[in-house]
Amino acid sequence: MVTHVRAEAHGDERGALLSFLAEQRGGIRRALLGLTDAQASGRPSASELSLAGLLKHVAEVEQGWVARAKGEAPAVKRDESNWHECFLLVDGETVEQQLTYWEKVADETEAFVRAVPSLDDTFPLPNDPWFPPDESVSMRWLVLHLIRETARHAGHADIIRESLDGKTAFELVGLARS
């Protein structure tokens, strides 16, 4: 799992962006190290968030945004009746299954970003009230948005994990290396 991105190692904008995204994914993965599904589903703070829920959410969000950029529908449709399920393990889902799914999504994201003709190519934003109407964004925006979304939740994951058992992000980096 990436813990530091060396700019000179990637040489191009796409490689750098994808490396920063991988770094943030690693933060969430490390927060889950050594936990059972029950522990990862725990909500040790005032928030309704759990590590398992964050994992599922970031995987679904990443897949959904890349699908949108491709002009496809997301793999999982969420609406008012089931939106909360993207933050919970349901119907026998496990952390391991979600990690495997996210790895597949990450591979598809990388392949797509590397294959798109230009990071300046655009796609339309969803018709949601929190986005400007009739606006398009670039593929560069897509990757930056995924970095921002994943980093935000990696920070949440740090707090949740420390609340569960006292392990900090630095300790988890050490555990991941051993």
Coordinates of N, CA and C in Angstrom, one line a residue:
M1 N 0.8 -1.2 0.0 CA 0.0 0.0 0.0 C 0.9 1.2 0.0
V2 N 0.6 2.1 -0.9 CA 1.4 3.4 -1.0 C 1.2 4.2 0.2
T3 N 2.3 4.7 0.7 CA 2.3 5.6 1.9 C 2.9 7.0 1.5
H4 N 3.7 7.0 0.4 CA 4.3 8.3 0.0 C 4.4 8.3 -1.5
V5 N 4.1 9.4 -2.1 CA 4.1 9.5 -3.6 C 5.4 10.3 -3.9
R6 N 6.3 9.7 -4.7 CA 7.5 10.3 -5.2 C 7.1 10.9 -6.6
A7 N 7.1 12.2 -6.7 CA 6.7 12.8 -8.0 C 7.6 12.3 -9.2
E8 N 8.9 12.2 -8.9 CA 9.8 11.9 -10.0 C 9.6 10.4 -10.5
A9 N 9.0 9.6 -9.7 CA 8.9 8.2 -10.0 C 7.8 8.0 -11.1
H10 N 6.9 9.0 -11.3 CA 5.8 8.8 -12.2 C 5.9 9.5 -13.5
G11 N 6.6 10.6 -13.5 CA 6.9 11.3 -14.7 C 5.8 12.0 -15.5
D12 N 4.6 11.7 -15.3 CA 3.5 12.3 -16.0 C 2.3 12.6 -15.1
E13 N 1.5 13.5 -15.6 CA 0.4 13.9 -14.8 C -0.6 12.8 -14.4
R14 N -0.9 11.9 -15.3 CA -1.8 10.8 -15.0 C -1.2 9.9 -14.0
G15 N 0.0 9.6 -14.1 CA 0.7 8.7 -13.1 C 0.7 9.4 -11.7
A16 N 1.0 10.7 -11.7 CA 1.0 11.4 -10.4 C -0.4 11.4 -9.8
L17 N -1.4 11.7 -10.6 CA -2.8 11.8 -10.0 C -3.2 10.4 -9.5
L18 N -2.9 9.4 -10.3 CA -3.3 8.0 -9.9 C -2.5 7.5 -8.7
S19 N -1.3 8.0 -8.5 CA -0.5 7.6 -7.4 C -1.0 8.3 -6.1
F20 N -1.4 9.5 -6.2 CA -2.0 10.2 -5.0 C -3.3 9.6 -4.7
L21 N -4.1 9.1 -5.6 CA -5.4 8.4 -5.3 C -5.0 7.1 -4.6
A22 N -4.1 6.3 -5.1 CA -3.7 5.1 -4.5 C -3.2 5.3 -3.1
E23 N -2.5 6.4 -2.8 CA -2.0 6.7 -1.5 C -3.2 6.9 -0.5
Q24 N -4.2 7.6 -1.0 CA -5.4 7.8 -0.1 C -6.2 6.5 0.1
R25 N -6.3 5.7 -0.9 CA -6.9 4.4 -0.8 C -6.2 3.6 0.3
G26 N -4.9 3.6 0.3 CA -4.1 2.9 1.3 C -4.4 3.3 2.7
G27 N -4.7 4.5 2.9 CA -5.1 5.0 4.3 C -6.3 4.3 4.8
I28 N -7.3 4.1 3.9 CA -8.6 3.4 4.3 C -8.3 1.9 4.5
R29 N -7.5 1.4 3.6 CA -7.2 -0.1 3.7 C -6.5 -0.4 5.0
R30 N -5.5 0.5 5.3 CA -4.7 0.3 6.6 C -5.6 0.4 7.8
A31 N -6.6 1.3 7.8 CA -7.5 1.4 8.9 C -8.2 0.2 9.3
L32 N -8.3 -0.7 8.3 CA -9.1 -2.0 8.5 C -8.2 -3.1 8.9
L33 N -6.9 -2.9 8.9 CA -5.9 -4.0 9.2 C -6.2 -4.7 10.6
G34 N -6.3 -6.0 10.5 CA -6.5 -6.8 11.7 C -7.8 -6.8 12.4
L35 N -8.8 -6.1 11.8 CA -10.2 -6.0 12.4 C -11.1 -7.1 11.8
T36 N -12.0 -7.6 12.7 CA -13.0 -8.5 12.2 C -14.1 -7.6 11.5
D37 N -15.0 -8.3 10.8 CA -16.1 -7.6 10.2 C -17.0 -6.9 11.2
A38 N -17.1 -7.5 12.4 CA -17.9 -6.9 13.5 C -17.2 -5.6 14.0
Q39 N -15.9 -5.7 14.2 CA -15.2 -4.5 14.6 C -15.2 -3.4 13.6
A40 N -15.0 -3.8 12.3 CA -15.0 -2.8 11.2 C -16.4 -2.2 11.0
S41 N -17.4 -2.9 11.5 CA -18.8 -2.3 11.4 C -19.2 -1.5 12.6
G42 N -18.3 -1.5 13.6 CA -18.6 -0.7 14.8 C -18.6 0.8 14.6
R43 N -19.4 1.5 15.4 CA -19.5 2.9 15.3 C -19.2 3.5 16.7
P44 N -17.9 3.7 16.9 CA -17.4 4.1 18.2 C -17.5 5.6 18.6
S45 N -18.1 6.4 17.7 CA -18.2 7.8 18.0 C -19.7 8.3 17.8
A46 N -19.9 9.5 17.9 CA -21.2 10.1 17.7 C -21.7 9.9 16.3
S47 N -20.8 9.7 15.4 CA -21.1 9.6 14.0 C -21.7 8.2 13.7
E48 N -22.5 8.1 12.6 CA -23.0 6.8 12.2 C -22.0 6.1 11.3
L49 N -20.9 6.7 11.1 CA -19.9 6.0 10.2 C -19.2 4.9 10.8
S50 N -18.9 3.9 10.0 CA -18.0 2.7 10.4 C -17.0 2.6 9.4
L51 N -15.9 1.8 9.7 CA -14.9 1.6 8.7 C -15.4 0.7 7.6
A52 N -16.2 -0.3 7.9 CA -16.8 -1.1 6.8 C -17.7 -0.2 5.9
G53 N -18.4 0.6 6.5 CA -19.3 1.5 5.7 C -18.5 2.5 4.8
L54 N -17.4 3.0 5.4 CA -16.6 3.9 4.6 C -16.0 3.2 3.4
L55 N -15.5 2.0 3.6 CA -14.9 1.2 2.6 C -15.9 0.9 1.4
K56 N -17.1 0.5 1.8 CA -18.2 0.2 0.8 C -18.5 1.5 0.1
H57 N -18.6 2.6 0.8 CA -19.0 3.9 0.2 C -18.0 4.4 -0.8
V58 N -16.7 4.4 -0.5 CA -15.7 4.9 -1.4 C -15.6 4.0 -2.6
A59 N -15.8 2.7 -2.5 CA -15.7 1.8 -3.7 C -16.9 2.1 -4.6
E60 N -18.1 2.3 -4.0 CA -19.3 2.6 -4.9 C -19.2 4.0 -5.5
V61 N -18.7 4.9 -4.7 CA -18.5 6.3 -5.3 C -17.5 6.3 -6.4
E62 N -16.4 5.7 -6.2 CA -15.4 5.7 -7.3 C -15.9 5.0 -8.5
Q63 N -16.5 3.8 -8.4 CA -17.1 3.1 -9.5 C -18.1 4.0 -10.2
G64 N -19.0 4.6 -9.4 CA -20.1 5.4 -10.0 C -19.6 6.6 -10.8
W65 N -18.5 7.3 -10.3 CA -18.0 8.5 -11.0 C -17.3 8.0 -12.3
V66 N -16.5 6.9 -12.3 CA -15.9 6.5 -13.5 C -16.9 6.0 -14.5
A67 N -18.0 5.3 -14.1 CA -19.1 5.0 -15.0 C -19.7 6.2 -15.6
R68 N -19.9 7.2 -14.8 CA -20.5 8.5 -15.4 C -19.6 9.1 -16.4
A69 N -18.3 9.1 -16.1 CA -17.3 9.6 -17.1 C -17.3 8.8 -18.4
K70 N -17.6 7.5 -18.3 CA -17.7 6.7 -19.5 C -19.0 6.8 -20.2
G71 N -20.0 7.5 -19.6 CA -21.3 7.5 -20.1 C -22.2 6.3 -19.8
E72 N -21.8 5.6 -18.7 CA -22.5 4.4 -18.3 C -23.3 4.6 -17.0
A73 N -24.1 3.8 -16.6 CA -24.8 3.8 -15.3 C -23.9 3.2 -14.3
P74 N -24.0 3.6 -13.0 CA -23.2 3.0 -12.0 C -23.7 1.6 -11.8
A75 N -22.8 0.8 -11.2 CA -23.1 -0.7 -11.0 C -24.2 -0.8 -9.9
V76 N -24.2 0.1 -9.0 CA -25.2 0.1 -7.9 C -26.0 1.3 -8.0
K77 N -27.3 1.2 -8.1 CA -28.2 2.4 -8.1 C -28.6 2.7 -6.6
R78 N -28.5 3.9 -6.2 CA -28.9 4.3 -4.9 C -29.9 5.4 -5.1
D79 N -31.0 5.4 -4.3 CA -32.0 6.4 -4.3 C -32.4 6.7 -2.8
E80 N -33.5 7.4 -2.6 CA -33.9 7.7 -1.3 C -34.2 6.5 -0.4
S81 N -34.6 5.4 -1.1 CA -35.0 4.2 -0.3 C -33.8 3.4 0.2
N82 N -32.6 3.5 -0.5 CA -31.5 2.6 -0.1 C -30.2 3.3 0.0
W83 N -30.1 4.6 -0.1 CA -28.8 5.4 -0.1 C -28.0 5.0 1.1
H84 N -28.6 4.8 2.3 CA -27.9 4.5 3.5 C -27.2 3.2 3.5
E85 N -27.6 2.2 2.6 CA -26.9 0.9 2.5 C -25.5 1.0 1.9
C86 N -25.1 2.1 1.3 CA -23.7 2.3 0.9 C -22.8 2.5 2.0
F87 N -23.3 2.7 3.2 CA -22.5 2.9 4.4 C -22.6 1.7 5.4
L88 N -23.2 0.6 4.9 CA -23.3 -0.6 5.8 C -23.0 -1.9 5.0
L89 N -22.5 -2.9 5.8 CA -22.4 -4.2 5.2 C -23.8 -4.8 5.3
V90 N -24.4 -5.3 4.2 CA -25.7 -5.9 4.3 C -25.7 -7.3 3.5
D91 N -26.7 -8.1 3.8 CA -26.9 -9.4 3.1 C -25.7 -10.2 3.0
G92 N -25.0 -10.4 4.2 CA -23.8 -11.2 4.2 C -22.5 -10.7 3.6
E93 N -22.5 -9.4 3.3 CA -21.3 -8.7 2.7 C -20.2 -8.8 3.8
T94 N -19.0 -8.8 3.3 CA -17.8 -8.8 4.3 C -16.8 -7.7 3.9
V95 N -16.0 -7.4 4.8 CA -14.9 -6.4 4.5 C -14.0 -7.0 3.4
E96 N -13.7 -8.3 3.5 CA -12.8 -8.9 2.5 C -13.4 -8.7 1.1
Q97 N -14.7 -9.0 0.9 CA -15.4 -8.9 -0.3 C -15.4 -7.4 -0.8
Q98 N -15.6 -6.5 0.1 CA -15.5 -5.1 -0.3 C -14.1 -4.6 -0.7
L99 N -13.1 -5.1 0.0 CA -11.7 -4.8 -0.4 C -11.4 -5.4 -1.8
T100 N -11.9 -6.6 -2.1 CA -11.7 -7.2 -3.4 C -12.4 -6.4 -4.5
Y101 N -13.6 -6.0 -4.2 CA -14.4 -5.2 -5.1 C -13.7 -3.9 -5.4
W102 N -13.2 -3.2 -4.3 CA -12.5 -1.9 -4.5 C -11.3 -2.0 -5.3
E103 N -10.5 -3.1 -5.1 CA -9.3 -3.4 -5.9 C -9.7 -3.5 -7.4
K104 N -10.8 -4.1 -7.7 CA -11.2 -4.2 -9.1 C -11.6 -2.9 -9.6
V105 N -12.3 -2.1 -8.8 CA -12.7 -0.7 -9.2 C -11.5 0.1 -9.4
A106 N -10.5 0.0 -8.5 CA -9.3 0.8 -8.7 C -8.5 0.4 -10.0
D107 N -8.5 -0.8 -10.3 CA -7.9 -1.3 -11.6 C -8.6 -0.7 -12.8
E108 N -9.9 -0.7 -12.7 CA -10.7 -0.1 -13.8 C -10.5 1.4 -13.9
T109 N -10.4 2.1 -12.7 CA -10.2 3.5 -12.7 C -8.9 3.8 -13.4
E110 N -7.8 3.1 -13.0 CA -6.5 3.3 -13.6 C -6.5 3.1 -15.1
A111 N -7.1 2.0 -15.5 CA -7.2 1.7 -17.0 C -7.9 2.8 -17.7
F112 N -9.0 3.2 -17.2 CA -9.8 4.3 -17.8 C -9.0 5.6 -17.9
V113 N -8.4 6.0 -16.8 CA -7.7 7.3 -16.8 C -6.5 7.2 -17.8
R114 N -5.8 6.1 -17.8 CA -4.7 5.9 -18.7 C -5.1 5.9 -20.2
A115 N -6.3 5.4 -20.4 CA -6.8 5.2 -21.8 C -7.5 6.4 -22.4
V116 N -8.0 7.3 -21.6 CA -8.8 8.4 -22.1 C -7.8 9.3 -22.9
P117 N -8.3 9.8 -24.1 CA -7.4 10.5 -24.9 C -6.7 11.8 -24.3
S118 N -7.5 12.5 -23.5 CA -7.0 13.7 -22.9 C -7.6 13.9 -21.5
L119 N -6.8 14.4 -20.5 CA -7.4 14.7 -19.3 C -8.3 16.0 -19.4
D120 N -8.3 16.6 -20.5 CA -9.1 17.8 -20.7 C -10.5 17.4 -21.3
D121 N -10.6 16.1 -21.7 CA -12.0 15.6 -22.2 C -13.0 15.8 -21.0
T122 N -14.2 16.0 -21.4 CA -15.2 16.3 -20.4 C -16.4 15.3 -20.4
F123 N -17.2 15.4 -19.4 CA -18.4 14.7 -19.2 C -19.3 15.5 -18.4
P124 N -20.7 15.3 -18.5 CA -21.6 16.1 -17.7 C -21.7 15.7 -16.3
L125 N -21.8 16.7 -15.4 CA -22.1 16.5 -14.0 C -23.5 15.9 -13.8
P126 N -23.8 15.2 -12.8 CA -25.2 14.7 -12.5 C -26.1 15.9 -12.3
N127 N -27.4 15.7 -12.6 CA -28.4 16.7 -12.4 C -28.9 16.6 -11.0
D128 N -28.0 17.0 -10.1 CA -28.3 17.0 -8.6 C -28.2 18.4 -8.1
P129 N -29.0 18.8 -7.1 CA -29.1 20.1 -6.7 C -27.8 20.7 -6.2
W130 N -26.8 19.9 -5.8 CA -25.6 20.4 -5.3 C -24.5 20.7 -6.4
F131 N -24.9 20.4 -7.7 CA -24.0 20.7 -8.8 C -24.7 21.8 -9.6
P132 N -23.9 22.6 -10.3 CA -24.4 23.6 -11.2 C -25.2 22.9 -12.3
P133 N -26.3 23.4 -12.8 CA -27.0 22.8 -13.9 C -26.2 22.9 -15.2
D134 N -26.3 21.8 -16.0 CA -25.8 21.8 -17.3 C -24.3 22.1 -17.4
E135 N -23.5 21.6 -16.4 CA -22.1 21.8 -16.4 C -21.4 20.5 -16.6
S136 N -20.3 20.6 -17.4 CA -19.4 19.5 -17.6 C -18.1 19.7 -16.9
V137 N -17.4 18.6 -16.6 CA -16.1 18.6 -15.9 C -15.1 17.8 -16.7
S138 N -13.8 18.0 -16.4 CA -12.8 17.3 -17.2 C -12.4 16.0 -16.5
M139 N -11.7 15.1 -17.2 CA -11.2 13.9 -16.6 C -10.2 14.2 -15.5
R140 N -9.5 15.3 -15.6 CA -8.6 15.7 -14.5 C -9.4 16.0 -13.3
W141 N -10.6 16.7 -13.4 CA -11.5 17.0 -12.3 C -11.9 15.7 -11.7
L142 N -12.3 14.7 -12.5 CA -12.7 13.4 -12.0 C -11.7 12.8 -11.0
V143 N -10.4 12.7 -11.5 CA -9.4 12.1 -10.6 C -9.2 13.0 -9.4
L144 N -9.1 14.3 -9.5 CA -9.0 15.2 -8.3 C -10.1 15.0 -7.4
H145 N -11.3 14.9 -7.9 CA -12.5 14.7 -7.1 C -12.4 13.3 -6.3
L146 N -12.0 12.3 -7.0 CA -11.8 11.0 -6.3 C -10.7 11.0 -5.3
I147 N -9.7 11.8 -5.5 CA -8.6 12.0 -4.5 C -9.2 12.7 -3.3
R148 N -10.0 13.8 -3.5 CA -10.6 14.5 -2.4 C -11.6 13.7 -1.6
E149 N -12.4 12.9 -2.3 CA -13.4 12.1 -1.7 C -12.8 11.0 -0.8
T150 N -11.8 10.4 -1.4 CA -11.1 9.3 -0.7 C -10.3 9.8 0.5
A151 N -9.6 11.0 0.3 CA -8.8 11.6 1.4 C -9.7 12.0 2.6
R152 N -10.8 12.5 2.2 CA -11.8 13.0 3.3 C -12.2 11.7 4.1
H153 N -12.5 10.7 3.5 CA -12.9 9.5 4.2 C -11.7 8.7 4.9
A154 N -10.6 8.9 4.3 CA -9.4 8.3 5.0 C -9.2 9.0 6.3
G155 N -9.4 10.3 6.4 CA -9.3 11.0 7.7 C -10.4 10.5 8.6
H156 N -11.6 10.3 8.1 CA -12.6 9.7 9.0 C -12.2 8.4 9.5
A157 N -11.6 7.6 8.6 CA -11.2 6.2 9.0 C -10.1 6.2 10.1
D158 N -9.2 7.2 10.0 CA -8.2 7.3 11.1 C -8.8 7.5 12.4
I159 N -9.8 8.4 12.5 CA -10.4 8.7 13.7 C -11.2 7.5 14.3
I160 N -12.0 6.9 13.4 CA -12.8 5.7 13.8 C -11.9 4.6 14.3
R161 N -10.8 4.3 13.6 CA -9.9 3.3 14.0 C -9.3 3.6 15.4
E162 N -8.8 4.8 15.5 CA -8.2 5.2 16.8 C -9.2 5.1 17.9
S163 N -10.5 5.4 17.6 CA -11.6 5.3 18.6 C -11.9 3.8 19.0
L164 N -11.7 2.9 18.0 CA -12.0 1.5 18.2 C -10.9 0.9 19.1
D165 N -9.7 1.1 18.8 CA -8.6 0.3 19.6 C -7.4 1.1 19.9
G166 N -7.4 2.4 19.6 CA -6.3 3.3 20.0 C -5.2 3.3 18.9
K167 N -5.2 2.5 17.9 CA -4.2 2.4 16.9 C -4.3 3.7 16.0
T168 N -3.1 4.3 15.8 CA -3.0 5.5 15.0 C -2.6 5.1 13.6
A169 N -2.7 6.1 12.7 CA -2.3 5.9 11.3 C -0.8 5.5 11.2
F170 N 0.0 6.1 12.0 CA 1.4 5.7 12.0 C 1.7 4.3 12.4
E171 N 1.0 3.8 13.5 CA 1.1 2.5 13.9 C 0.6 1.5 12.8
L172 N -0.4 1.9 12.1 CA -1.0 1.0 11.1 C 0.0 0.9 9.9
V173 N 0.7 2.0 9.6 CA 1.7 1.9 8.5 C 2.7 0.9 8.9
G174 N 3.2 0.9 10.1 CA 4.1 -0.1 10.6 C 3.6 -1.5 10.5
L175 N 2.4 -1.7 10.9 CA 1.7 -3.0 10.8 C 1.7 -3.5 9.4
A176 N 1.3 -2.6 8.5 CA 1.2 -2.9 7.1 C 2.5 -3.4 6.5
R177 N 3.6 -2.8 7.0 CA 5.0 -3.1 6.5 C 5.5 -4.4 7.0
S178 N 5.0 -4.9 8.1 CA 5.5 -6.1 8.8 C 4.9 -7.3 8.3

